[in-house]
């Protein structure tokens, strides 16, 4: 078994797509648009691993995203080295994203940083 894809609703579909292309080298398919329901989505593929489906539709409910809520809490991207974690974290910080931890080695041995990005969702960058 493997995770085929993960999906997330966003308000600004194009901005979310550009974020993942810019920082994580995502490759996007053509937008799917259901004219009847107003639903739109992109599937984003990465060098390896599961795909990410980003979706939007009218009348979205946008609740506060606290860091200690239940449910899905972050997307983690492995970038291959400590140096890449450091440089991508620095680049995202320069671009105005909030770094909430790291880069650091966690108690369980991961070298990572955590960023709040894409409509207040947490992104983890790890080796």
mmCIF file of C-alpha atoms in Angstrom:
data_model
loop_
_atom_site.group_PDB
_atom_site.id
_atom_site.type_symbol
_atom_site.label_atom_id
_atom_site.label_comp_id
_atom_site.label_asym_id
_atom_site.label_seq_id
_atom_site.Cartn_x
_atom_site.Cartn_y
_atom_site.Cartn_z
ATOM 1 C CA UNK A 1 0.000 0.000 0.000
ATOM 2 C CA UNK A 2 1.008 3.598 -0.488
ATOM 3 C CA UNK A 3 -0.577 7.002 -0.143
ATOM 4 C CA UNK A 4 -1.620 7.971 -3.686
ATOM 5 C CA UNK A 5 -2.493 11.580 -2.969
ATOM 6 C CA UNK A 6 -3.475 14.025 -0.268
ATOM 7 C CA UNK A 7 -6.033 16.770 -0.887
ATOM 8 C CA UNK A 8 -6.449 20.219 0.592
ATOM 9 C CA UNK A 9 -8.997 22.945 -0.007
ATOM 10 C CA UNK A 10 -7.641 26.454 -0.538
ATOM 11 C CA UNK A 11 -9.226 29.812 -1.234
ATOM 12 C CA UNK A 12 -6.661 30.953 -3.829
ATOM 13 C CA UNK A 13 -6.016 27.987 -6.078
ATOM 14 C CA UNK A 14 -3.504 29.728 -8.351
ATOM 15 C CA UNK A 15 -1.425 31.141 -5.468
ATOM 16 C CA UNK A 16 -1.297 27.722 -3.800
ATOM 17 C CA UNK A 17 -0.202 26.090 -7.043
ATOM 18 C CA UNK A 18 2.549 28.673 -7.562
ATOM 19 C CA UNK A 19 3.771 28.216 -3.959
ATOM 20 C CA UNK A 20 4.338 24.482 -4.413
ATOM 21 C CA UNK A 21 5.923 24.987 -7.841
ATOM 22 C CA UNK A 22 8.291 27.706 -6.555
ATOM 23 C CA UNK A 23 9.466 26.067 -3.339
ATOM 24 C CA UNK A 24 9.044 22.310 -3.917
ATOM 25 C CA UNK A 25 9.432 21.928 -7.711
ATOM 26 C CA UNK A 26 5.878 20.663 -8.132
ATOM 27 C CA UNK A 27 4.612 19.866 -11.604
ATOM 28 C CA UNK A 28 0.947 20.648 -12.177
ATOM 29 C CA UNK A 29 -1.589 19.069 -14.462
ATOM 30 C CA UNK A 30 -4.202 21.153 -16.274
ATOM 31 C CA UNK A 31 -6.893 22.554 -14.021
ATOM 32 C CA UNK A 32 -10.039 20.472 -13.704
ATOM 33 C CA UNK A 33 -13.186 22.614 -13.537
ATOM 34 C CA UNK A 34 -16.661 21.223 -12.970
ATOM 35 C CA UNK A 35 -18.853 23.977 -14.465
ATOM 36 C CA UNK A 36 -21.979 22.663 -12.751
ATOM 37 C CA UNK A 37 -20.618 22.671 -9.182
ATOM 38 C CA UNK A 38 -17.903 25.332 -9.489
ATOM 39 C CA UNK A 39 -15.301 22.872 -8.166
ATOM 40 C CA UNK A 40 -11.736 23.406 -9.459
ATOM 41 C CA UNK A 41 -8.586 21.426 -8.762
ATOM 42 C CA UNK A 42 -4.993 20.729 -9.729
ATOM 43 C CA UNK A 43 -2.948 17.617 -9.072
ATOM 44 C CA UNK A 44 0.639 18.474 -8.164
ATOM 45 C CA UNK A 45 3.352 15.872 -8.657
ATOM 46 C CA UNK A 46 6.780 15.878 -7.057
ATOM 47 C CA UNK A 47 10.026 14.094 -7.861
ATOM 48 C CA UNK A 48 8.767 11.094 -5.896
ATOM 49 C CA UNK A 49 6.081 10.190 -3.407
ATOM 50 C CA UNK A 50 2.404 10.996 -3.195
ATOM 51 C CA UNK A 51 0.710 13.709 -5.226
ATOM 52 C CA UNK A 52 -1.036 16.708 -3.703
ATOM 53 C CA UNK A 53 -4.478 17.726 -4.925
ATOM 54 C CA UNK A 54 -5.329 21.365 -4.273
ATOM 55 C CA UNK A 55 -8.991 22.247 -4.654
ATOM 56 C CA UNK A 56 -11.403 25.143 -4.347
ATOM 57 C CA UNK A 57 -15.083 25.873 -4.738
ATOM 58 C CA UNK A 58 -17.485 28.644 -3.873
ATOM 59 C CA UNK A 59 -18.659 29.173 -0.292
ATOM 60 C CA UNK A 60 -15.643 27.658 1.448
ATOM 61 C CA UNK A 61 -15.623 27.584 5.260
ATOM 62 C CA UNK A 62 -12.298 29.013 6.470
ATOM 63 C CA UNK A 63 -11.889 28.173 10.165
ATOM 64 C CA UNK A 64 -8.911 29.177 12.311
ATOM 65 C CA UNK A 65 -5.971 26.787 11.888
ATOM 66 C CA UNK A 66 -4.338 26.449 15.290
ATOM 67 C CA UNK A 67 -1.129 24.422 15.545
ATOM 68 C CA UNK A 68 -2.628 22.104 18.187
ATOM 69 C CA UNK A 69 -5.919 21.235 16.508
ATOM 70 C CA UNK A 70 -6.923 17.661 15.819
ATOM 71 C CA UNK A 71 -6.774 16.236 12.315
ATOM 72 C CA UNK A 72 -4.123 16.802 9.679
ATOM 73 C CA UNK A 73 -1.561 19.294 10.966
ATOM 74 C CA UNK A 74 1.191 19.631 8.356
ATOM 75 C CA UNK A 75 2.623 18.527 5.034
ATOM 76 C CA UNK A 76 6.232 17.348 5.262
ATOM 77 C CA UNK A 77 8.653 17.600 2.340
ATOM 78 C CA UNK A 78 12.014 15.828 2.318
ATOM 79 C CA UNK A 79 14.552 17.968 0.450
ATOM 80 C CA UNK A 80 17.551 15.618 0.779
ATOM 81 C CA UNK A 81 20.095 17.420 2.979
ATOM 82 C CA UNK A 82 20.538 19.693 5.981
ATOM 83 C CA UNK A 83 21.946 22.360 3.681
ATOM 84 C CA UNK A 84 18.796 22.300 1.549
ATOM 85 C CA UNK A 85 16.600 22.505 4.669
ATOM 86 C CA UNK A 86 18.618 25.538 5.792
ATOM 87 C CA UNK A 87 18.576 27.313 2.421
ATOM 88 C CA UNK A 88 14.874 26.711 1.699
ATOM 89 C CA UNK A 89 13.931 27.814 5.218
ATOM 90 C CA UNK A 90 16.006 30.967 4.779
ATOM 91 C CA UNK A 91 14.457 31.678 1.362
ATOM 92 C CA UNK A 92 10.912 31.246 2.672
ATOM 93 C CA UNK A 93 11.663 33.470 5.675
ATOM 94 C CA UNK A 94 13.060 36.150 3.327
ATOM 95 C CA UNK A 95 9.855 35.857 1.289
ATOM 96 C CA UNK A 96 7.785 36.677 4.384
ATOM 97 C CA UNK A 97 6.663 33.269 5.625
ATOM 98 C CA UNK A 98 6.667 32.653 9.386
ATOM 99 C CA UNK A 99 9.252 30.139 10.599
ATOM 100 C CA UNK A 100 7.775 28.558 13.726
ATOM 101 C CA UNK A 101 10.639 26.157 14.480
ATOM 102 C CA UNK A 102 14.100 25.255 13.289
ATOM 103 C CA UNK A 103 16.035 24.442 11.441
ATOM 104 C CA UNK A 104 16.919 22.010 14.207
ATOM 105 C CA UNK A 105 17.389 18.373 15.077
ATOM 106 C CA UNK A 106 14.303 17.121 16.908
ATOM 107 C CA UNK A 107 14.325 14.747 19.872
ATOM 108 C CA UNK A 108 13.481 11.852 17.549
ATOM 109 C CA UNK A 109 16.382 12.655 15.222
ATOM 110 C CA UNK A 110 14.760 14.585 12.365
ATOM 111 C CA UNK A 111 16.509 17.662 10.999
ATOM 112 C CA UNK A 112 13.655 19.982 10.107
ATOM 113 C CA UNK A 113 12.041 23.376 10.106
ATOM 114 C CA UNK A 114 8.365 24.295 10.183
ATOM 115 C CA UNK A 115 6.835 27.162 8.232
ATOM 116 C CA UNK A 116 3.329 28.635 8.264
ATOM 117 C CA UNK A 117 2.379 29.096 4.609
ATOM 118 C CA UNK A 118 -0.383 28.478 2.062
ATOM 119 C CA UNK A 119 -3.339 30.029 3.845
ATOM 120 C CA UNK A 120 -1.966 29.399 7.357
ATOM 121 C CA UNK A 121 -1.217 25.715 6.850
ATOM 122 C CA UNK A 122 1.992 24.319 8.329
ATOM 123 C CA UNK A 123 4.710 23.019 5.994
ATOM 124 C CA UNK A 124 7.569 20.938 7.410
ATOM 125 C CA UNK A 125 10.875 20.856 5.569
ATOM 126 C CA UNK A 126 13.077 17.890 6.461
ATOM 127 C CA UNK A 127 16.127 16.034 5.208
#
